[in-house]
Amino acid sequence: MFEALLKACKRLKKSQTPWEIPEDVLQHVPKETTSQDLKSFLSDEIDESDSIAVLWAAYATIVKIGKDPINGQNDDGSDLHDALGEIAERISCIILPICSDASLDEDTTNYEVLRRKGELGLRAIEKLTKIPSDQQLQLRRSTLLHLTAYTEAADPWATAESSALAQDLLDTQLQSLGESQTRTFVVEEILTKFLRPLFSKSRPPAVTASGRKAEYVEPARYDSIDRETPETKPWKYTHRYAVTVFAWAVQHADTPLLQSHWPLFTPVLLTLLDEPQHTGLKVRALGIFRAFWARCPAGLMQNTGLAEVFEQAVFPAVLYLPSLTPEDESVQILKAAYPALIEMAGLNYPGPGQEVEEPQSQPQQITEGQRKILDKIIREGIMVGYHHAKEHVQLVGLLCETLICIVNGMGILAVKHLKDFIPMVTEIMTDPFSTKHPPTLISAMKLLQAILRTSWPRIPFYCNEIIKILMLCWLDVEDEESFSDDSLIASELKAGLAKAADMLSAIMKAAKVDLRERVGPLIEKEPQLSKLFRDANSA
């Protein structure tokens, strides 16, 4: 019945506009075709090489039915809704992004075909939902699950077009389902039926099969030479879209759902966090964890004992440092890992566009457990990372930005770390080549300001060292040949250094110490320093 149409559609495989069907192709759609006919056509076994042509044929038929709904809906009223639902289900199965050619050694999957199928199939389902009917078409749960595979535009099988289509379809369908049915969909269809079997063979030993903390950690049943195989980790190879589905489930999980069903999330999340290979996957796992942690009811993970388990799973990521890890990849991982740890410690990590250097408007109470995490981040994370990879300026800048957030959040509690902070800032800001990479120098300068702002009671003991930092950095900026007279970067650096000098002057004044006695001889020798120590100079 559809042979002529299928033959005509094979010529459209390379078309770039799947929603525009040429009229000569529509003419091949059998007259008086019904949704039952299309359902029967899609129920036949489909050769993978013909999948795009089949989707074209289905799309053309749906368009024709939509233009002539009377002839296209000759089904019995009771069967029409089921037929449309079955058509959507069959299309969603065809476009499911199975990476069948992904193996341990290489991934030869044809993602161009998957992207093409996704756009075309999702367009067809969208058209299907708009066919006039006595009631709104409610897609099956399994169909909705397949749609979630395309919700992340950054996936190699997805595009901005397919991602937008999938999200719009899901939003519309879930709105009609309601909150209760949406929770049921997430819990039963996604977490229980789909994700749990996929991750069962790669679950870390730190949690039980029921998702709770293991009291006695034993080697995993599959922890052997065969652990890293497509059969053991299908979510990493053939079913890579499972990570996207899980990310969508976390984003649509609310506090009541997590309060009741958190054990369904933890095995999957810990499995992803424990995955040592592939930078993109690790960064994504850390992002999913942050979304999960933000949605968890307060104290839930601490009360279940899993907060410590998550800390142990996340912390190793901050040690992905050069030279074992390329600098670009290290920066990506650390940018994802440190915010996760900081948020576990109860501090708010600023989002994109927010000023990192601004302190907390109302300093929050930090518990003993949170303080220990922050101390560990500083001592075993940032300081270890700095001393191991201090020659990588991009990484050093990131560590400074992270410390700004921690210092502002800890407030006076950060004073115990001054013995580590001051030498670190000194080394960065007095380096004669620091002006060659201004972003890192600016981050270090803002870190110094944060230290002065929060740890001022102990600053008088480091006064001479801070004067040295400000003086040498100012002279380096003045002498930098690459900065023009009206350089915005040079102006920003000088303004920041002068601000830090003003803060130091105010601190020393409160400590009843005359800063002029210390900076006066410096200004006499280098008159240009008068613009730096303006408060002390004017006093």
Short mmCIF file of C-alpha atoms in Angstrom, two decimals, residues 24-484:
data_model
loop_
_atom_site.label_atom_id
_atom_site.label_comp_id
_atom_site.label_asym_id
_atom_site.label_seq_id
_atom_site.Cartn_x
_atom_site.Cartn_y
_atom_site.Cartn_z
CA ASP A 24 4.85 15.31 -5.69
CA VAL A 25 5.62 13.18 -2.63
CA LEU A 26 2.27 13.89 -0.99
CA GLN A 27 0.59 12.66 -4.19
CA HIS A 28 2.01 9.19 -3.47
CA VAL A 29 0.18 8.96 -0.14
CA PRO A 30 -2.61 6.40 -0.74
CA LYS A 31 -6.05 7.97 -1.00
CA GLU A 32 -8.36 7.58 1.98
CA THR A 33 -5.46 6.39 4.13
CA THR A 34 -6.46 6.05 7.79
CA SER A 35 -4.50 6.09 10.99
CA GLN A 36 -5.03 2.32 11.19
CA ASP A 37 -3.30 1.93 7.83
CA LEU A 38 -0.32 3.98 9.02
CA LYS A 39 -0.22 1.98 12.24
CA SER A 40 -0.06 -1.28 10.28
CA PHE A 41 2.67 0.13 8.03
CA LEU A 42 4.85 1.12 10.98
CA SER A 43 4.25 -2.22 12.71
CA ASP A 44 6.13 -4.08 9.97
CA GLU A 45 9.79 -4.89 10.54
CA ILE A 46 11.93 -1.98 9.33
CA ASP A 47 15.39 -2.25 7.87
CA GLU A 48 17.76 0.22 9.53
CA SER A 49 18.91 1.53 6.16
CA ASP A 50 15.31 2.46 5.31
CA SER A 51 14.46 4.06 8.66
CA ILE A 52 14.72 7.65 7.42
CA ALA A 53 12.60 6.87 4.36
CA VAL A 54 10.00 5.20 6.61
CA LEU A 55 9.93 8.29 8.82
CA TRP A 56 9.46 10.44 5.73
CA ALA A 57 6.58 8.25 4.63
CA ALA A 58 4.99 8.43 8.09
CA TYR A 59 5.44 12.17 8.21
CA ALA A 60 3.94 12.66 4.75
CA THR A 61 0.97 10.46 5.67
CA ILE A 62 0.40 12.38 8.91
CA VAL A 63 0.51 15.66 6.99
CA LYS A 64 -2.00 14.33 4.47
CA ILE A 65 -4.31 13.07 7.23
CA GLY A 66 -4.05 16.44 8.95
CA LYS A 67 -5.11 18.22 5.76
CA ASP A 68 -8.03 15.85 5.17
CA PRO A 69 -9.06 14.71 8.67
CA ILE A 70 -12.43 13.32 7.59
CA ASN A 71 -10.93 10.73 5.26
CA GLY A 72 -7.99 10.14 7.55
CA GLN A 73 -10.10 9.29 10.56
CA ASN A 74 -12.44 6.63 9.27
CA ASP A 75 -11.52 4.52 12.28
CA ASP A 76 -14.05 3.80 14.98
CA GLY A 77 -14.06 6.60 17.54
CA SER A 78 -12.92 4.26 20.32
CA ASP A 79 -9.95 3.02 18.29
CA LEU A 80 -8.70 6.34 16.91
CA HIS A 81 -6.93 7.46 20.06
CA ASP A 82 -5.21 4.08 20.48
CA ALA A 83 -4.12 4.09 16.82
CA LEU A 84 -2.54 7.55 17.09
CA GLY A 85 -0.83 6.55 20.33
CA GLU A 86 0.57 3.41 18.70
CA ILE A 87 1.84 5.44 15.73
CA ALA A 88 3.65 7.83 18.07
CA GLU A 89 5.08 4.87 19.98
CA ARG A 90 6.41 3.23 16.81
CA ILE A 91 7.99 6.48 15.60
CA SER A 92 9.63 7.06 18.99
CA CYS A 93 11.12 3.56 18.86
CA ILE A 94 12.54 4.19 15.38
CA ILE A 95 14.28 7.42 16.45
CA LEU A 96 15.63 6.05 19.74
CA PRO A 97 19.36 6.97 19.69
CA ILE A 98 20.93 3.55 20.16
CA CYS A 99 24.72 3.85 19.69
CA SER A 100 25.12 0.35 18.33
CA ASP A 101 28.64 0.99 17.01
CA ALA A 102 30.07 2.31 20.30
CA SER A 103 32.73 0.02 21.78
CA LEU A 104 35.65 0.15 24.19
CA ASP A 105 38.11 1.08 21.47
CA GLU A 106 36.16 3.54 19.35
CA ASP A 107 32.74 4.94 18.57
CA THR A 108 31.82 4.63 14.90
CA THR A 109 28.14 5.46 15.37
CA ASN A 110 26.71 7.54 12.53
CA TYR A 111 25.40 10.43 14.59
CA GLU A 112 24.38 12.37 11.49
CA VAL A 113 21.77 9.70 10.79
CA LEU A 114 20.61 9.75 14.41
CA ARG A 115 20.27 13.53 14.33
CA ARG A 116 18.32 13.34 11.10
CA LYS A 117 16.01 10.67 12.46
CA GLY A 118 15.45 12.62 15.64
CA GLU A 119 14.41 15.84 13.92
CA LEU A 120 12.18 14.06 11.44
CA GLY A 121 10.54 11.72 13.96
CA LEU A 122 9.87 14.45 16.51
CA ARG A 123 8.32 16.62 13.78
CA ALA A 124 6.08 13.71 12.87
CA ILE A 125 4.98 13.19 16.48
CA GLU A 126 4.32 16.91 16.84
CA LYS A 127 2.10 16.85 13.74
CA LEU A 128 0.40 13.74 15.09
CA THR A 129 -0.61 15.50 18.31
CA LYS A 130 -2.25 18.26 16.27
CA ILE A 131 -4.55 16.00 14.24
CA PRO A 132 -8.17 17.01 15.06
CA SER A 133 -9.77 14.54 17.42
CA ASP A 134 -12.53 14.42 20.04
CA GLN A 135 -9.87 14.49 22.79
CA GLN A 136 -6.25 15.56 23.17
CA LEU A 137 -3.80 12.84 22.23
CA GLN A 138 -2.09 11.58 25.36
CA LEU A 139 1.17 9.89 24.44
CA ARG A 140 2.12 6.65 26.19
CA ARG A 141 4.62 6.72 29.02
CA SER A 142 7.14 4.71 27.02
CA THR A 143 6.84 7.29 24.22
CA LEU A 144 7.47 10.12 26.67
CA LEU A 145 10.55 8.30 27.94
CA HIS A 146 11.91 8.06 24.40
CA LEU A 147 11.33 11.80 23.94
CA THR A 148 13.47 12.64 26.97
CA ALA A 149 16.49 11.17 25.12
CA TYR A 150 16.50 14.30 22.93
CA THR A 151 16.14 16.97 25.61
CA GLU A 152 19.86 17.83 25.74
CA ALA A 153 20.96 19.73 22.63
CA ALA A 154 24.66 19.10 23.40
CA ASP A 155 24.30 15.33 22.88
CA PRO A 156 25.84 14.12 19.60
CA TRP A 157 22.52 12.60 18.44
CA ALA A 158 20.51 15.76 19.20
CA THR A 159 20.26 19.23 17.71
CA ALA A 160 18.84 22.53 18.92
CA GLU A 161 15.80 21.79 16.75
CA SER A 162 15.16 18.28 18.09
CA SER A 163 15.83 19.36 21.67
CA ALA A 164 13.29 22.17 21.45
CA LEU A 165 10.71 19.85 19.87
CA ALA A 166 11.19 17.18 22.54
CA GLN A 167 10.95 19.65 25.40
CA ASP A 168 7.82 21.31 23.97
CA LEU A 169 6.12 17.94 23.49
CA LEU A 170 7.03 16.83 27.01
CA ASP A 171 5.90 20.09 28.58
CA THR A 172 2.53 19.87 26.84
CA GLN A 173 2.01 16.22 27.72
CA LEU A 174 3.09 16.55 31.36
CA GLN A 175 0.90 19.59 31.82
CA SER A 176 -2.14 17.50 30.90
CA LEU A 177 -0.92 14.64 33.12
CA GLY A 178 -0.68 16.74 36.27
CA GLU A 179 1.86 16.66 39.10
CA SER A 180 0.82 13.30 40.54
CA GLN A 181 0.99 11.43 37.23
CA THR A 182 4.25 13.17 36.34
CA ARG A 183 5.82 11.89 39.56
CA THR A 184 4.53 8.42 38.77
CA PHE A 185 6.07 8.64 35.30
CA VAL A 186 9.46 9.67 36.71
CA VAL A 187 9.46 7.03 39.45
CA GLU A 188 7.99 4.02 37.68
CA GLU A 189 8.77 4.44 33.99
CA ILE A 190 12.17 6.16 34.15
CA LEU A 191 13.84 5.26 37.43
CA THR A 192 12.44 1.80 38.11
CA LYS A 193 11.75 0.19 34.74
CA PHE A 194 14.37 1.88 32.57
CA LEU A 195 17.38 3.10 34.58
CA ARG A 196 17.57 0.54 37.36
CA PRO A 197 18.28 -2.47 35.08
CA LEU A 198 20.80 -0.49 33.01
CA PHE A 199 22.88 0.49 36.05
CA SER A 200 22.46 -2.69 38.09
CA LYS A 201 25.77 -4.27 37.03
CA SER A 202 27.91 -1.17 37.59
CA ARG A 203 26.56 -0.01 40.95
CA PRO A 204 29.39 1.10 43.29
CA PRO A 205 29.85 -0.97 46.47
CA ALA A 206 29.28 2.09 48.70
CA VAL A 207 25.52 1.70 48.29
CA THR A 208 23.20 -1.28 48.44
CA ALA A 209 20.95 -2.40 45.61
CA SER A 210 18.13 -0.50 47.34
CA GLY A 211 20.10 2.75 47.14
CA ARG A 212 21.05 3.05 50.81
CA LYS A 213 24.49 3.37 52.37
CA ALA A 214 26.28 0.05 52.68
CA GLU A 215 27.32 -0.58 56.27
CA TYR A 216 29.95 -3.09 55.15
CA VAL A 217 31.57 -2.18 51.85
CA GLU A 218 32.45 -5.28 49.89
CA PRO A 219 33.93 -5.62 46.39
CA ALA A 220 31.21 -5.31 43.79
CA ARG A 221 29.93 -8.51 42.25
CA TYR A 222 31.01 -7.25 38.83
CA ASP A 223 34.26 -5.63 39.97
CA SER A 224 36.56 -7.66 37.77
CA ILE A 225 38.34 -7.51 34.46
CA ASP A 226 34.95 -7.59 32.75
CA ARG A 227 33.67 -4.52 34.57
CA GLU A 228 34.41 -2.15 31.68
CA THR A 229 32.31 -3.74 28.95
CA PRO A 230 29.27 -2.63 26.95
CA GLU A 231 27.31 -5.41 28.64
CA THR A 232 28.21 -4.22 32.15
CA LYS A 233 27.84 -0.52 31.35
CA PRO A 234 25.21 -0.24 28.61
CA TRP A 235 24.49 3.33 29.73
CA LYS A 236 28.03 4.27 28.67
CA TYR A 237 27.97 2.60 25.26
CA THR A 238 24.84 1.46 23.43
CA HIS A 239 22.35 3.31 25.66
CA ARG A 240 24.25 6.55 26.17
CA TYR A 241 20.98 8.46 26.13
CA ALA A 242 20.26 7.00 29.59
CA VAL A 243 22.39 9.76 31.13
CA THR A 244 20.22 12.38 29.42
CA VAL A 245 17.06 10.64 30.60
CA PHE A 246 18.39 10.60 34.18
CA ALA A 247 19.38 14.27 34.00
CA TRP A 248 15.83 15.09 32.85
CA ALA A 249 14.36 13.04 35.70
CA VAL A 250 16.49 14.90 38.27
CA GLN A 251 15.47 18.27 36.83
CA HIS A 252 11.79 17.32 37.10
CA ALA A 253 12.04 15.82 40.58
CA ASP A 254 10.61 17.99 43.32
CA THR A 255 11.20 17.86 47.06
CA PRO A 256 8.26 15.52 47.88
CA LEU A 257 9.38 13.06 45.20
CA LEU A 258 12.96 13.00 46.48
CA GLN A 259 11.79 12.70 50.07
CA SER A 260 9.92 9.50 49.20
CA HIS A 261 12.01 7.96 46.40
CA TRP A 262 15.61 9.13 46.90
CA PRO A 263 16.95 5.52 46.93
CA LEU A 264 16.08 5.27 43.24
CA PHE A 265 18.37 8.19 42.41
CA THR A 266 21.46 7.43 44.50
CA PRO A 267 22.78 4.25 42.79
CA VAL A 268 22.64 5.88 39.34
CA LEU A 269 24.16 9.12 40.58
CA LEU A 270 27.02 7.44 42.44
CA THR A 271 27.73 5.20 39.45
CA LEU A 272 28.12 8.25 37.22
CA LEU A 273 30.27 10.09 39.77
CA ASP A 274 32.55 7.06 40.19
CA GLU A 275 33.12 6.77 36.45
CA PRO A 276 36.84 7.59 35.97
CA GLN A 277 36.92 7.91 32.19
CA HIS A 278 35.68 10.53 29.76
CA THR A 279 35.86 14.18 30.84
CA GLY A 280 32.49 15.11 29.35
CA LEU A 281 30.71 12.38 31.29
CA LYS A 282 32.37 13.34 34.58
CA VAL A 283 31.52 17.01 34.13
CA ARG A 284 27.95 16.11 33.31
CA ALA A 285 27.67 13.79 36.31
CA LEU A 286 28.83 16.59 38.60
CA GLY A 287 26.26 18.93 37.08
CA ILE A 288 23.49 16.38 37.63
CA PHE A 289 24.66 15.92 41.21
CA ARG A 290 24.42 19.67 41.86
CA ALA A 291 20.85 19.67 40.55
CA PHE A 292 20.03 16.66 42.74
CA TRP A 293 21.61 18.17 45.85
CA ALA A 294 19.78 21.48 45.36
CA ARG A 295 16.42 19.68 45.22
CA CYS A 296 17.01 17.36 48.17
CA PRO A 297 15.14 18.15 51.38
CA ALA A 298 17.41 19.80 53.94
CA GLY A 299 19.38 17.25 55.95
CA LEU A 300 18.07 14.22 54.04
CA MET A 301 21.45 13.02 52.78
CA GLN A 302 23.10 13.68 56.16
CA ASN A 303 20.42 11.74 58.00
CA THR A 304 20.74 8.77 55.65
CA GLY A 305 24.54 8.75 55.88
CA LEU A 306 24.92 9.34 52.15
CA ALA A 307 26.37 12.85 52.44
CA GLU A 308 29.74 11.32 53.33
CA VAL A 309 29.42 8.81 50.50
CA PHE A 310 28.79 11.60 47.99
CA GLU A 311 31.68 13.63 49.39
CA GLN A 312 34.00 10.66 48.87
CA ALA A 313 32.67 10.23 45.33
CA VAL A 314 33.03 13.89 44.32
CA PHE A 315 36.30 14.84 46.03
CA PRO A 316 38.69 12.82 43.83
CA ALA A 317 37.58 14.97 40.87
CA VAL A 318 39.50 17.99 42.22
CA LEU A 319 42.74 16.03 41.79
CA TYR A 320 42.38 15.68 38.02
CA LEU A 321 45.39 17.93 37.49
CA PRO A 322 48.05 18.45 34.83
CA SER A 323 50.14 16.83 33.61
CA LEU A 324 48.24 13.55 33.89
CA THR A 325 45.11 15.44 32.85
CA PRO A 326 45.36 18.04 30.06
CA GLU A 327 44.90 21.58 31.39
CA ASP A 328 41.72 22.28 29.42
CA GLU A 329 40.09 19.08 30.65
CA SER A 330 41.32 19.71 34.20
CA VAL A 331 39.73 23.16 34.20
CA GLN A 332 36.43 21.72 32.96
CA ILE A 333 36.36 19.08 35.71
CA LEU A 334 37.43 21.44 38.50
CA LYS A 335 34.87 24.03 37.41
CA ALA A 336 32.22 21.38 37.99
CA ALA A 337 33.72 19.69 41.07
CA TYR A 338 34.45 22.63 43.34
CA PRO A 339 30.95 24.16 43.13
CA ALA A 340 29.49 20.75 43.99
CA LEU A 341 31.70 20.41 47.09
CA ILE A 342 31.10 24.00 48.16
CA GLU A 343 27.34 23.52 47.94
CA MET A 344 27.65 20.30 49.94
CA ALA A 345 29.31 22.43 52.62
CA GLY A 346 26.26 24.67 52.75
CA LEU A 347 27.59 27.68 50.83
CA ASN A 348 26.04 29.18 47.73
CA TYR A 349 28.26 29.10 44.67
CA PRO A 350 27.61 32.10 42.41
CA GLY A 351 26.09 31.32 39.05
CA PRO A 352 27.09 32.74 35.66
CA GLY A 353 27.01 36.53 35.63
CA GLN A 354 27.17 36.89 39.41
CA GLU A 355 30.07 38.67 41.06
CA VAL A 356 32.22 36.06 42.77
CA GLU A 357 34.04 38.53 44.95
CA GLU A 358 30.97 39.92 46.74
CA PRO A 359 30.68 38.59 50.31
CA GLN A 360 27.60 37.02 51.81
CA SER A 361 25.16 39.81 52.69
CA GLN A 362 24.14 37.93 55.84
CA PRO A 363 26.87 35.55 57.01
CA GLN A 364 25.30 32.14 57.51
CA GLN A 365 25.91 29.81 60.40
CA ILE A 366 28.36 27.08 59.49
CA THR A 367 28.08 23.79 61.33
CA GLU A 368 31.06 21.78 62.50
CA GLY A 369 30.52 19.25 59.71
CA GLN A 370 30.37 21.96 57.05
CA ARG A 371 33.50 23.62 58.42
CA LYS A 372 35.38 20.33 58.17
CA ILE A 373 34.37 19.96 54.52
CA LEU A 374 35.52 23.51 53.74
CA ASP A 375 38.82 22.95 55.55
CA LYS A 376 39.31 19.76 53.54
CA ILE A 377 38.53 21.55 50.28
CA ILE A 378 41.15 24.18 51.08
CA ARG A 379 43.89 21.91 52.40
CA GLU A 380 43.49 18.75 50.32
CA GLY A 381 41.98 20.32 47.23
CA ILE A 382 42.93 23.90 46.44
CA MET A 383 46.34 24.07 48.11
CA VAL A 384 47.36 20.65 46.78
CA GLY A 385 46.17 21.64 43.31
CA TYR A 386 48.02 24.94 43.45
CA HIS A 387 51.35 23.51 44.56
CA HIS A 388 51.07 20.68 42.03
CA ALA A 389 50.12 22.77 38.99
CA LYS A 390 51.02 26.38 39.79
CA GLU A 391 52.65 26.82 36.38
CA HIS A 392 49.23 26.47 34.69
CA VAL A 393 47.88 30.01 34.93
CA GLN A 394 44.35 29.20 33.82
CA LEU A 395 44.06 26.62 36.60
CA VAL A 396 45.54 29.02 39.16
CA GLY A 397 42.92 31.61 38.23
CA LEU A 398 40.16 29.06 38.78
CA LEU A 399 41.57 28.12 42.20
CA CYS A 400 41.63 31.79 43.20
CA GLU A 401 38.00 32.27 42.13
CA THR A 402 37.01 29.21 44.12
CA LEU A 403 38.84 30.48 47.19
CA ILE A 404 37.05 33.83 46.94
CA CYS A 405 33.71 32.04 47.31
CA ILE A 406 34.96 29.94 50.24
CA VAL A 407 36.60 32.85 52.07
CA ASN A 408 33.51 35.03 51.71
CA GLY A 409 31.33 32.18 52.94
CA MET A 410 33.54 31.20 55.89
CA GLY A 411 34.10 34.75 57.06
CA ILE A 412 36.33 34.99 60.11
CA LEU A 413 36.65 31.19 60.18
CA ALA A 414 39.00 31.48 57.20
CA VAL A 415 41.60 33.18 59.40
CA LYS A 416 43.21 29.84 60.26
CA HIS A 417 44.26 29.44 56.62
CA LEU A 418 46.07 32.78 56.29
CA LYS A 419 49.40 31.00 56.65
CA ASP A 420 48.59 29.26 53.34
CA PHE A 421 46.65 32.04 51.61
CA ILE A 422 49.18 34.86 51.95
CA PRO A 423 52.17 32.94 50.48
CA MET A 424 49.95 31.76 47.62
CA VAL A 425 48.75 35.28 46.81
CA THR A 426 52.29 36.62 47.16
CA GLU A 427 53.66 34.09 44.68
CA ILE A 428 50.93 34.84 42.12
CA MET A 429 50.86 38.64 42.34
CA THR A 430 54.61 39.27 42.61
CA ASP A 431 55.50 37.04 39.69
CA PRO A 432 57.09 39.40 37.12
CA PHE A 433 55.20 37.60 34.34
CA SER A 434 51.80 37.76 36.06
CA THR A 435 50.69 40.69 33.87
CA LYS A 436 50.97 38.45 30.81
CA HIS A 437 47.75 36.72 31.93
CA PRO A 438 45.55 39.47 33.44
CA PRO A 439 42.49 37.27 34.27
CA THR A 440 44.52 35.21 36.75
CA LEU A 441 46.10 38.33 38.25
CA ILE A 442 42.66 39.94 38.66
CA SER A 443 41.35 36.81 40.39
CA ALA A 444 44.30 36.82 42.80
CA MET A 445 43.77 40.51 43.48
CA LYS A 446 40.09 39.93 44.30
CA LEU A 447 41.10 37.03 46.53
CA LEU A 448 43.39 39.38 48.46
CA GLN A 449 40.48 41.79 48.89
CA ALA A 450 38.28 38.96 50.22
CA ILE A 451 41.00 37.98 52.69
CA LEU A 452 41.34 41.57 53.91
CA ARG A 453 37.58 41.87 54.24
CA THR A 454 36.99 38.71 56.25
CA SER A 455 40.21 38.03 58.17
CA TRP A 456 41.05 41.61 59.18
CA PRO A 457 41.77 40.87 62.88
CA ARG A 458 44.93 38.96 61.91
CA ILE A 459 45.96 41.10 58.95
CA PRO A 460 48.33 43.37 60.99
CA PHE A 461 50.63 40.35 61.41
CA TYR A 462 50.92 40.14 57.60
CA CYS A 463 51.01 43.88 56.93
CA ASN A 464 54.55 44.05 55.53
CA GLU A 465 53.97 41.09 53.24
CA ILE A 466 50.75 42.61 51.88
CA ILE A 467 52.49 45.95 51.29
CA LYS A 468 55.13 44.06 49.33
CA ILE A 469 52.46 42.31 47.26
CA LEU A 470 50.66 45.54 46.39
CA MET A 471 53.85 47.49 45.67
CA LEU A 472 55.47 44.93 43.35
CA CYS A 473 52.24 44.19 41.52
CA TRP A 474 51.57 47.90 40.98
CA LEU A 475 55.07 48.45 39.58
CA ASP A 476 54.70 45.43 37.29
CA VAL A 477 51.45 46.85 35.90
CA GLU A 478 53.09 50.24 35.41
CA ASP A 479 56.02 48.65 33.56
CA GLU A 480 53.96 46.26 31.40
CA GLU A 481 54.64 47.27 27.81
CA SER A 482 51.58 45.51 26.41
CA PHE A 483 49.26 47.83 28.39
CA SER A 484 48.48 51.06 26.57
#
